[in-house]
Tab-separated table of N, CA and C in Angstrom:
chain	number	residue	atom	x	y	z
A	1	MET	N	-137.080	-8.647	130.008
A	1	MET	CA	-135.998	-9.438	130.577
A	1	MET	C	-134.770	-9.411	129.663
A	2	GLU	N	-134.891	-8.712	128.544
A	2	GLU	CA	-133.752	-8.590	127.628
A	2	GLU	C	-132.579	-7.858	128.279
A	3	TRP	N	-132.893	-6.969	129.225
A	3	TRP	CA	-131.839	-6.246	129.934
A	3	TRP	C	-130.930	-7.203	130.701
A	4	LEU	N	-131.473	-8.333	131.128
A	4	LEU	CA	-130.685	-9.308	131.876
A	4	LEU	C	-129.590	-9.912	130.996
A	5	LYS	N	-129.928	-10.171	129.727
A	5	LYS	CA	-128.927	-10.683	128.792
A	5	LYS	C	-127.794	-9.675	128.623
A	6	GLU	N	-128.148	-8.402	128.496
A	6	GLU	CA	-127.137	-7.341	128.360
A	6	GLU	C	-126.324	-7.195	129.650
A	7	ALA	N	-127.001	-7.341	130.787
A	7	ALA	CA	-126.300	-7.231	132.074
A	7	ALA	C	-125.254	-8.325	132.220
A	8	VAL	N	-125.588	-9.541	131.789
A	8	VAL	CA	-124.627	-10.639	131.868
A	8	VAL	C	-123.523	-10.437	130.835
A	9	ASP	N	-123.937	-10.121	129.601
A	9	ASP	CA	-122.950	-9.970	128.525
A	9	ASP	C	-121.967	-8.838	128.802
A	10	TYR	N	-122.469	-7.682	129.143
A	10	TYR	CA	-121.586	-6.526	129.301
A	10	TYR	C	-121.179	-6.291	130.754
A	11	GLY	N	-122.096	-6.517	131.674
A	11	GLY	CA	-121.803	-6.269	133.081
A	11	GLY	C	-120.875	-7.302	133.693
A	12	ILE	N	-121.317	-8.542	133.707
A	12	ILE	CA	-120.546	-9.612	134.349
A	12	ILE	C	-119.265	-9.902	133.572
A	13	ILE	N	-119.384	-10.102	132.273
A	13	ILE	CA	-118.206	-10.424	131.462
A	13	ILE	C	-117.246	-9.231	131.444
A	14	GLY	N	-117.782	-8.023	131.373
A	14	GLY	CA	-116.939	-6.824	131.403
A	14	GLY	C	-116.210	-6.685	132.726
A	15	LEU	N	-116.907	-6.929	133.821
A	15	LEU	CA	-116.272	-6.867	135.139
A	15	LEU	C	-115.163	-7.909	135.258
A	16	LEU	N	-115.416	-9.096	134.780
A	16	LEU	CA	-114.396	-10.146	134.824
A	16	LEU	C	-113.186	-9.775	133.956
A	17	ALA	N	-113.423	-9.174	132.808
A	17	ALA	CA	-112.309	-8.737	131.961
A	17	ALA	C	-111.499	-7.654	132.664
A	18	LEU	N	-112.162	-6.709	133.309
A	18	LEU	CA	-111.470	-5.664	134.064
A	18	LEU	C	-110.646	-6.267	135.200
A	19	MET	N	-111.217	-7.230	135.893
A	19	MET	CA	-110.499	-7.895	136.976
A	19	MET	C	-109.257	-8.611	136.447
A	20	SER	N	-109.391	-9.243	135.286
A	20	SER	CA	-108.266	-9.953	134.684
A	20	SER	C	-107.129	-8.996	134.342
A	21	PHE	N	-107.463	-7.885	133.684
A	21	PHE	CA	-106.441	-6.899	133.325
A	21	PHE	C	-105.781	-6.315	134.569
A	22	THR	N	-106.569	-6.098	135.616
A	22	THR	CA	-106.034	-5.566	136.862
A	22	THR	C	-105.040	-6.538	137.487
A	23	ALA	N	-105.407	-7.802	137.571
A	23	ALA	CA	-104.529	-8.805	138.176
A	23	ALA	C	-103.229	-8.954	137.389
A	24	VAL	N	-103.334	-9.020	136.078
A	24	VAL	CA	-102.135	-9.174	135.245
A	24	VAL	C	-101.269	-7.925	135.329
A	25	GLY	N	-101.881	-6.754	135.329
A	25	GLY	CA	-101.125	-5.507	135.435
A	25	GLY	C	-100.364	-5.390	136.741
A	26	ILE	N	-101.032	-5.711	137.840
A	26	ILE	CA	-100.369	-5.666	139.144
A	26	ILE	C	-99.259	-6.707	139.208
A	27	ALA	N	-99.503	-7.894	138.688
A	27	ALA	CA	-98.474	-8.941	138.696
A	27	ALA	C	-97.256	-8.508	137.890
A	28	PHE	N	-97.474	-7.915	136.735
A	28	PHE	CA	-96.365	-7.433	135.908
A	28	PHE	C	-95.560	-6.373	136.657
A	29	GLU	N	-96.259	-5.447	137.307
A	29	GLU	CA	-95.571	-4.409	138.085
A	29	GLU	C	-94.761	-5.021	139.220
A	30	ARG	N	-95.324	-6.011	139.896
A	30	ARG	CA	-94.605	-6.660	140.999
A	30	ARG	C	-93.369	-7.406	140.501
A	31	PHE	N	-93.493	-8.090	139.351
A	31	PHE	CA	-92.324	-8.775	138.790
A	31	PHE	C	-91.209	-7.784	138.494
A	32	LEU	N	-91.559	-6.614	137.975
A	32	LEU	CA	-90.541	-5.590	137.699
A	32	LEU	C	-89.908	-5.078	138.985
A	33	VAL	N	-90.723	-4.884	140.011
A	33	VAL	CA	-90.194	-4.435	141.301
A	33	VAL	C	-89.235	-5.482	141.859
A	34	TYR	N	-89.629	-6.743	141.815
A	34	TYR	CA	-88.780	-7.814	142.353
A	34	TYR	C	-87.471	-7.929	141.578
A	35	LYS	N	-87.537	-7.691	140.280
A	35	LYS	CA	-86.340	-7.795	139.454
A	35	LYS	C	-85.352	-6.669	139.752
A	36	ASN	N	-85.860	-5.482	140.047
A	36	ASN	CA	-85.005	-4.311	140.198
A	36	ASN	C	-84.769	-3.891	141.645
A	37	ILE	N	-85.140	-4.713	142.588
A	37	ILE	CA	-85.002	-4.354	143.997
A	37	ILE	C	-83.529	-4.342	144.416
A	38	LYS	N	-83.204	-3.389	145.232
A	38	LYS	CA	-81.859	-3.306	145.822
A	38	LYS	C	-81.994	-3.668	147.300
A	39	MET	N	-81.593	-4.888	147.602
A	39	MET	CA	-81.800	-5.429	148.947
A	39	MET	C	-81.027	-4.646	150.011
A	40	LYS	N	-79.891	-4.092	149.647
A	40	LYS	CA	-79.068	-3.389	150.630
A	40	LYS	C	-79.688	-2.065	151.077
A	41	ASP	N	-80.703	-1.598	150.370
A	41	ASP	CA	-81.382	-0.361	150.747
A	41	ASP	C	-82.298	-0.538	151.954
A	42	PHE	N	-82.533	-1.765	152.344
A	42	PHE	CA	-83.451	-2.045	153.443
A	42	PHE	C	-82.675	-2.445	154.686
A	43	THR	N	-82.967	-1.774	155.778
A	43	THR	CA	-82.330	-2.100	157.048
A	43	THR	C	-83.284	-2.828	157.985
A	44	ASP	N	-84.533	-2.880	157.614
A	44	ASP	CA	-85.565	-3.466	158.462
A	44	ASP	C	-86.337	-4.518	157.675
A	45	ARG	N	-86.526	-5.683	158.257
A	45	ARG	CA	-87.247	-6.772	157.586
A	45	ARG	C	-88.692	-6.396	157.299
A	46	ARG	N	-89.322	-5.706	158.238
A	46	ARG	CA	-90.733	-5.356	158.068
A	46	ARG	C	-90.952	-4.393	156.910
A	47	SER	N	-90.079	-3.433	156.753
A	47	SER	CA	-90.243	-2.500	155.631
A	47	SER	C	-90.012	-3.211	154.297
A	48	LEU	N	-89.066	-4.149	154.262
A	48	LEU	CA	-88.850	-4.949	153.055
A	48	LEU	C	-90.084	-5.792	152.740
A	49	GLU	N	-90.607	-6.430	153.760
A	49	GLU	CA	-91.786	-7.278	153.571
A	49	GLU	C	-92.997	-6.471	153.119
A	50	LEU	N	-93.190	-5.298	153.697
A	50	LEU	CA	-94.295	-4.436	153.281
A	50	LEU	C	-94.167	-4.029	151.820
A	51	MET	N	-92.966	-3.686	151.405
A	51	MET	CA	-92.764	-3.278	150.024
A	51	MET	C	-92.970	-4.451	149.066
A	52	LEU	N	-92.482	-5.624	149.439
A	52	LEU	CA	-92.590	-6.784	148.554
A	52	LEU	C	-94.020	-7.299	148.420
A	53	THR	N	-94.802	-7.192	149.466
A	53	THR	CA	-96.161	-7.740	149.435
A	53	THR	C	-97.219	-6.695	149.089
A	54	SER	N	-96.792	-5.493	148.782
A	54	SER	CA	-97.726	-4.435	148.419
A	54	SER	C	-98.576	-4.852	147.216
A	55	ARG	N	-99.865	-4.681	147.323
A	55	ARG	CA	-100.864	-4.948	146.275
A	55	ARG	C	-101.065	-6.431	145.950
A	56	LEU	N	-100.381	-7.339	146.620
A	56	LEU	CA	-100.626	-8.763	146.363
A	56	LEU	C	-102.031	-9.169	146.797
A	57	HIS	N	-102.548	-8.478	147.804
A	57	HIS	CA	-103.901	-8.794	148.279
A	57	HIS	C	-104.952	-8.556	147.195
A	58	ILE	N	-104.700	-7.624	146.295
A	58	ILE	CA	-105.654	-7.360	145.217
A	58	ILE	C	-105.726	-8.565	144.280
A	59	ILE	N	-104.560	-9.132	143.948
A	59	ILE	CA	-104.536	-10.313	143.080
A	59	ILE	C	-105.237	-11.480	143.770
A	60	ALA	N	-104.987	-11.650	145.066
A	60	ALA	CA	-105.645	-12.734	145.811
A	60	ALA	C	-107.155	-12.536	145.857
A	61	THR	N	-107.588	-11.309	146.046
A	61	THR	CA	-109.028	-11.018	146.085
A	61	THR	C	-109.680	-11.301	144.741
A	62	ILE	N	-109.015	-10.920	143.669
A	62	ILE	CA	-109.539	-11.193	142.331
A	62	ILE	C	-109.624	-12.700	142.106
A	63	GLY	N	-108.566	-13.421	142.462
A	63	GLY	CA	-108.550	-14.865	142.273
A	63	GLY	C	-109.612	-15.587	143.064
A	64	SER	N	-109.912	-15.081	144.249
A	64	SER	CA	-110.902	-15.778	145.070
A	64	SER	C	-112.337	-15.375	144.738
A	65	ASN	N	-112.538	-14.201	144.177
A	65	ASN	CA	-113.902	-13.733	143.904
A	65	ASN	C	-114.361	-13.909	142.461
A	66	ALA	N	-113.456	-14.080	141.525
A	66	ALA	CA	-113.848	-14.240	140.117
A	66	ALA	C	-114.793	-15.427	139.889
A	67	PRO	N	-114.569	-16.583	140.522
A	67	PRO	CA	-115.527	-17.679	140.307
A	67	PRO	C	-116.934	-17.339	140.786
A	68	TYR	N	-117.047	-16.557	141.858
A	68	TYR	CA	-118.366	-16.180	142.358
A	68	TYR	C	-119.061	-15.215	141.407
A	69	ILE	N	-118.309	-14.323	140.816
A	69	ILE	CA	-118.898	-13.410	139.837
A	69	ILE	C	-119.325	-14.202	138.601
A	70	GLY	N	-118.501	-15.166	138.184
A	70	GLY	CA	-118.903	-16.052	137.093
A	70	GLY	C	-120.149	-16.851	137.444
A	71	LEU	N	-120.243	-17.298	138.691
A	71	LEU	CA	-121.434	-18.023	139.148
A	71	LEU	C	-122.670	-17.132	139.126
A	72	LEU	N	-122.493	-15.871	139.491
A	72	LEU	CA	-123.595	-14.925	139.397
A	72	LEU	C	-124.082	-14.815	137.952
A	73	GLY	N	-123.150	-14.738	137.019
A	73	GLY	CA	-123.524	-14.716	135.604
A	73	GLY	C	-124.255	-15.981	135.189
A	74	THR	N	-123.832	-17.115	135.740
A	74	THR	CA	-124.493	-18.385	135.448
A	74	THR	C	-125.934	-18.372	135.943
A	75	VAL	N	-126.119	-17.936	137.161
A	75	VAL	CA	-127.473	-17.881	137.736
A	75	VAL	C	-128.355	-16.938	136.925
A	76	LEU	N	-127.821	-15.772	136.565
A	76	LEU	CA	-128.607	-14.825	135.772
A	76	LEU	C	-128.927	-15.400	134.390
A	77	GLY	N	-127.980	-16.095	133.778
A	77	GLY	CA	-128.230	-16.720	132.476
A	77	GLY	C	-129.283	-17.803	132.544
A	78	ILE	N	-129.272	-18.581	133.606
A	78	ILE	CA	-130.286	-19.628	133.775
A	78	ILE	C	-131.655	-19.003	134.079
A	79	MET	N	-131.659	-17.922	134.856
A	79	MET	CA	-132.910	-17.204	135.084
A	79	MET	C	-133.489	-16.700	133.763
A	80	LEU	N	-132.628	-16.180	132.922
A	80	LEU	CA	-133.059	-15.698	131.606
A	80	LEU	C	-133.639	-16.840	130.782
A	81	THR	N	-133.009	-17.987	130.857
A	81	THR	CA	-133.499	-19.158	130.121
A	81	THR	C	-134.878	-19.574	130.615
A	82	PHE	N	-135.064	-19.653	131.923
A	82	PHE	CA	-136.370	-20.032	132.471
A	82	PHE	C	-137.433	-18.995	132.130
A	83	TYR	N	-137.056	-17.748	132.159
A	83	TYR	CA	-137.997	-16.690	131.797
A	83	TYR	C	-138.427	-16.836	130.340
A	84	THR	N	-137.462	-17.107	129.475
A	84	THR	CA	-137.755	-17.287	128.050
A	84	THR	C	-138.671	-18.482	127.835
A	85	ILE	N	-138.410	-19.570	128.539
A	85	ILE	CA	-139.249	-20.771	128.423
A	85	ILE	C	-140.661	-20.465	128.918
A	86	GLY	N	-140.758	-19.798	130.079
A	86	GLY	CA	-142.065	-19.515	130.669
A	86	GLY	C	-142.891	-18.535	129.861
A	87	LYS	N	-142.265	-17.581	129.273
A	87	LYS	CA	-142.991	-16.552	128.535
A	87	LYS	C	-143.289	-16.959	127.102
A	88	GLY	N	-142.469	-17.816	126.532
A	88	GLY	CA	-142.566	-18.118	125.115
A	88	GLY	C	-143.614	-19.112	124.711
A	89	GLY	N	-144.210	-19.807	125.614
A	89	GLY	CA	-145.190	-20.824	125.230
A	89	GLY	C	-144.488	-22.094	124.787
A	90	PRO	N	-144.645	-22.468	123.506
A	90	PRO	CA	-143.975	-23.684	123.030
A	90	PRO	C	-142.447	-23.557	123.174
A	91	VAL	N	-141.834	-24.619	123.599
A	91	VAL	CA	-140.401	-24.610	123.863
A	91	VAL	C	-139.636	-24.692	122.550
A	92	ASP	N	-138.787	-23.700	122.348
A	92	ASP	CA	-137.918	-23.656	121.176
A	92	ASP	C	-136.484	-23.883	121.660
A	93	ALA	N	-135.891	-24.949	121.205
A	93	ALA	CA	-134.559	-25.325	121.681
A	93	ALA	C	-133.525	-24.244	121.425
A	94	SER	N	-133.620	-23.520	120.339
A	94	SER	CA	-132.626	-22.489	120.039
A	94	SER	C	-132.677	-21.355	121.057
A	95	ARG	N	-133.876	-20.992	121.532
A	95	ARG	CA	-133.992	-19.933	122.540
A	95	ARG	C	-133.443	-20.393	123.884
A	96	ILE	N	-133.615	-21.646	124.193
A	96	ILE	CA	-133.097	-22.190	125.447
A	96	ILE	C	-131.570	-22.237	125.416
A	97	MET	N	-131.044	-22.650	124.300
A	97	MET	CA	-129.590	-22.802	124.184
A	97	MET	C	-128.850	-21.475	124.285
A	98	VAL	N	-129.465	-20.398	123.818
A	98	VAL	CA	-128.828	-19.078	123.922
A	98	VAL	C	-128.618	-18.709	125.388
A	99	GLY	N	-129.636	-18.906	126.204
A	99	GLY	CA	-129.525	-18.602	127.632
A	99	GLY	C	-128.519	-19.482	128.340
A	100	LEU	N	-128.515	-20.763	128.010
A	100	LEU	CA	-127.564	-21.675	128.643
A	100	LEU	C	-126.127	-21.381	128.196
A	101	ALA	N	-125.962	-21.030	126.928
A	101	ALA	CA	-124.626	-20.674	126.441
A	101	ALA	C	-124.121	-19.419	127.139
A	102	LEU	N	-125.007	-18.463	127.353
A	102	LEU	CA	-124.640	-17.245	128.069
A	102	LEU	C	-124.216	-17.580	129.497
A	103	ALA	N	-124.953	-18.463	130.133
A	103	ALA	CA	-124.614	-18.868	131.501
A	103	ALA	C	-123.255	-19.562	131.543
A	104	LEU	N	-123.007	-20.450	130.617
A	104	LEU	CA	-121.731	-21.163	130.594
A	104	LEU	C	-120.573	-20.237	130.257
A	105	LYS	N	-120.829	-19.233	129.436
A	105	LYS	CA	-119.777	-18.264	129.097
A	105	LYS	C	-119.347	-17.500	130.346
A	106	ALA	N	-120.293	-17.124	131.181
A	106	ALA	CA	-119.964	-16.412	132.417
A	106	ALA	C	-119.157	-17.297	133.364
A	107	THR	N	-119.546	-18.553	133.473
A	107	THR	CA	-118.799	-19.484	134.326
A	107	THR	C	-117.374	-19.651	133.829
A	108	ALA	N	-117.230	-19.855	132.538
A	108	ALA	CA	-115.900	-20.035	131.956
A	108	ALA	C	-115.035	-18.803	132.172
A	109	MET	N	-115.600	-17.623	131.979
A	109	MET	CA	-114.821	-16.396	132.178
A	109	MET	C	-114.377	-16.250	133.634
A	110	GLY	N	-115.254	-16.609	134.557
A	110	GLY	CA	-114.883	-16.548	135.967
A	110	GLY	C	-113.690	-17.433	136.273
A	111	LEU	N	-113.678	-18.622	135.699
A	111	LEU	CA	-112.553	-19.542	135.915
A	111	LEU	C	-111.303	-19.089	135.172
A	112	ILE	N	-111.488	-18.525	133.980
A	112	ILE	CA	-110.344	-18.036	133.210
A	112	ILE	C	-109.648	-16.888	133.936
A	113	VAL	N	-110.400	-16.103	134.673
A	113	VAL	CA	-109.807	-15.022	135.457
A	113	VAL	C	-109.200	-15.564	136.751
A	114	ALA	N	-109.899	-16.462	137.416
A	114	ALA	CA	-109.486	-16.920	138.745
A	114	ALA	C	-108.218	-17.763	138.717
A	115	ILE	N	-108.126	-18.699	137.807
A	115	ILE	CA	-106.997	-19.635	137.817
A	115	ILE	C	-105.657	-18.917	137.620
A	116	PRO	N	-105.482	-18.092	136.593
A	116	PRO	CA	-104.203	-17.384	136.471
A	116	PRO	C	-103.940	-16.422	137.624
A	117	SER	N	-105.001	-15.805	138.168
A	117	SER	CA	-104.806	-14.881	139.286
A	117	SER	C	-104.252	-15.605	140.508
A	118	VAL	N	-104.786	-16.764	140.807
A	118	VAL	CA	-104.298	-17.531	141.952
A	118	VAL	C	-102.860	-17.996	141.706
A	119	VAL	N	-102.564	-18.433	140.495
A	119	VAL	CA	-101.201	-18.850	140.161
A	119	VAL	C	-100.246	-17.668	140.302
A	120	LEU	N	-100.608	-16.516	139.745
A	120	LEU	CA	-99.753	-15.325	139.848
A	120	LEU	C	-99.535	-14.927	141.302
A	121	TYR	N	-100.584	-14.964	142.095
A	121	TYR	CA	-100.456	-14.628	143.509
A	121	TYR	C	-99.470	-15.558	144.209
A	122	ASN	N	-99.610	-16.857	143.980
A	122	ASN	CA	-98.718	-17.821	144.634
A	122	ASN	C	-97.270	-17.664	144.181
A	123	VAL	N	-97.065	-17.419	142.897
A	123	VAL	CA	-95.706	-17.227	142.381
A	123	VAL	C	-95.088	-15.971	142.986
A	124	LEU	N	-95.855	-14.884	143.028
A	124	LEU	CA	-95.336	-13.631	143.577
A	124	LEU	C	-95.084	-13.733	145.086
A	125	LEU	N	-95.968	-14.388	145.792
A	125	LEU	CA	-95.775	-14.556	147.228
A	125	LEU	C	-94.529	-15.394	147.518
A	126	ARG	N	-94.335	-16.439	146.752
A	126	ARG	CA	-93.139	-17.269	146.912
A	126	ARG	C	-91.877	-16.455	146.628
A	127	ARG	N	-91.906	-15.654	145.574
A	127	ARG	CA	-90.741	-14.825	145.231
A	127	ARG	C	-90.462	-13.808	146.333
A	128	ALA	N	-91.508	-13.235	146.907
A	128	ALA	CA	-91.322	-12.289	148.010
A	128	ALA	C	-90.685	-12.979	149.211
A	129	LYS	N	-91.122	-14.186	149.528
A	129	LYS	CA	-90.540	-14.921	150.656
A	129	LYS	C	-89.074	-15.268	150.398
A	130	VAL	N	-88.759	-15.626	149.162
A	130	VAL	CA	-87.364	-15.927	148.806
A	130	VAL	C	-86.503	-14.679	148.961
A	131	LEU	N	-86.987	-13.550	148.484
A	131	LEU	CA	-86.213	-12.306	148.611
A	131	LEU	C	-86.009	-11.914	150.068
A	132	ILE	N	-87.024	-12.103	150.888
A	132	ILE	CA	-86.880	-11.798	152.318
A	132	ILE	C	-85.850	-12.717	152.954
A	133	THR	N	-85.893	-13.994	152.620
A	133	THR	CA	-84.909	-14.949	153.161
A	133	THR	C	-83.507	-14.611	152.690
A	134	GLU	N	-83.353	-14.255	151.419
A	134	GLU	CA	-82.034	-13.855	150.910
A	134	GLU	C	-81.526	-12.612	151.628
A	135	TRP	N	-82.418	-11.667	151.912
A	135	TRP	CA	-82.014	-10.465	152.638
A	135	TRP	C	-81.548	-10.818	154.051
A	136	GLU	N	-82.288	-11.721	154.717
A	136	GLU	CA	-81.910	-12.122	156.072
A	136	GLU	C	-80.555	-12.822	156.078
A	137	ILE	N	-80.300	-13.671	155.102
A	137	ILE	CA	-79.020	-14.383	155.030
A	137	ILE	C	-77.889	-13.403	154.747
A	138	ALA	N	-78.082	-12.518	153.791
A	138	ALA	CA	-77.047	-11.547	153.434
A	138	ALA	C	-76.789	-10.565	154.567
A	139	ASP	N	-77.809	-10.280	155.338
A	139	ASP	CA	-77.678	-9.327	156.424
A	139	ASP	C	-77.153	-10.002	157.693
A	140	GLY	N	-77.038	-11.299	157.669
A	140	GLY	CA	-76.555	-12.029	158.846
A	140	GLY	C	-77.600	-12.119	159.936
A	141	ARG	N	-78.833	-11.984	159.572
A	141	ARG	CA	-79.914	-12.027	160.568
A	141	ARG	C	-80.812	-13.244	160.351
A	142	GLU	N	-80.237	-14.324	159.952
A	142	GLU	CA	-81.014	-15.531	159.717
A	142	GLU	C	-81.733	-15.938	160.991
A	143	ARG	N	-83.025	-16.168	160.853
A	143	ARG	CA	-83.817	-16.564	162.016
A	143	ARG	C	-84.093	-18.046	161.965
A	144	ILE	N	-84.092	-18.654	163.125
A	144	ILE	CA	-84.321	-20.092	163.214
A	144	ILE	C	-85.704	-20.341	163.717
């Protein structure tokens, strides 16, 4: 069952770290796009909206799924703890605490990835809506 500890440590935590870097990287790219956009290059609202919202779904998916991946790590860590207790005979508190700490680490990482991802998604979506509204006003196509 030692493989389970490695799976949580490297698999779950590694996946969450990859998801975090992906979300931050996409958000950084979107901020640069929003900063350097030339609104007059767009004649159609839909093409502007498509360009502004490109890849935002990835950040939203990461934000919504990271807690579940962290929860998976928690369940696996608790399974490891119960296995250690069941196989070890006399209960040793230090062996139990290692499994529980591993489980809590996975939960914390899931939340550390999810919270900033959701915030970044909301900030970027709001900025995209503002840019679309500014384009409509400047283009004289304000919709009521």
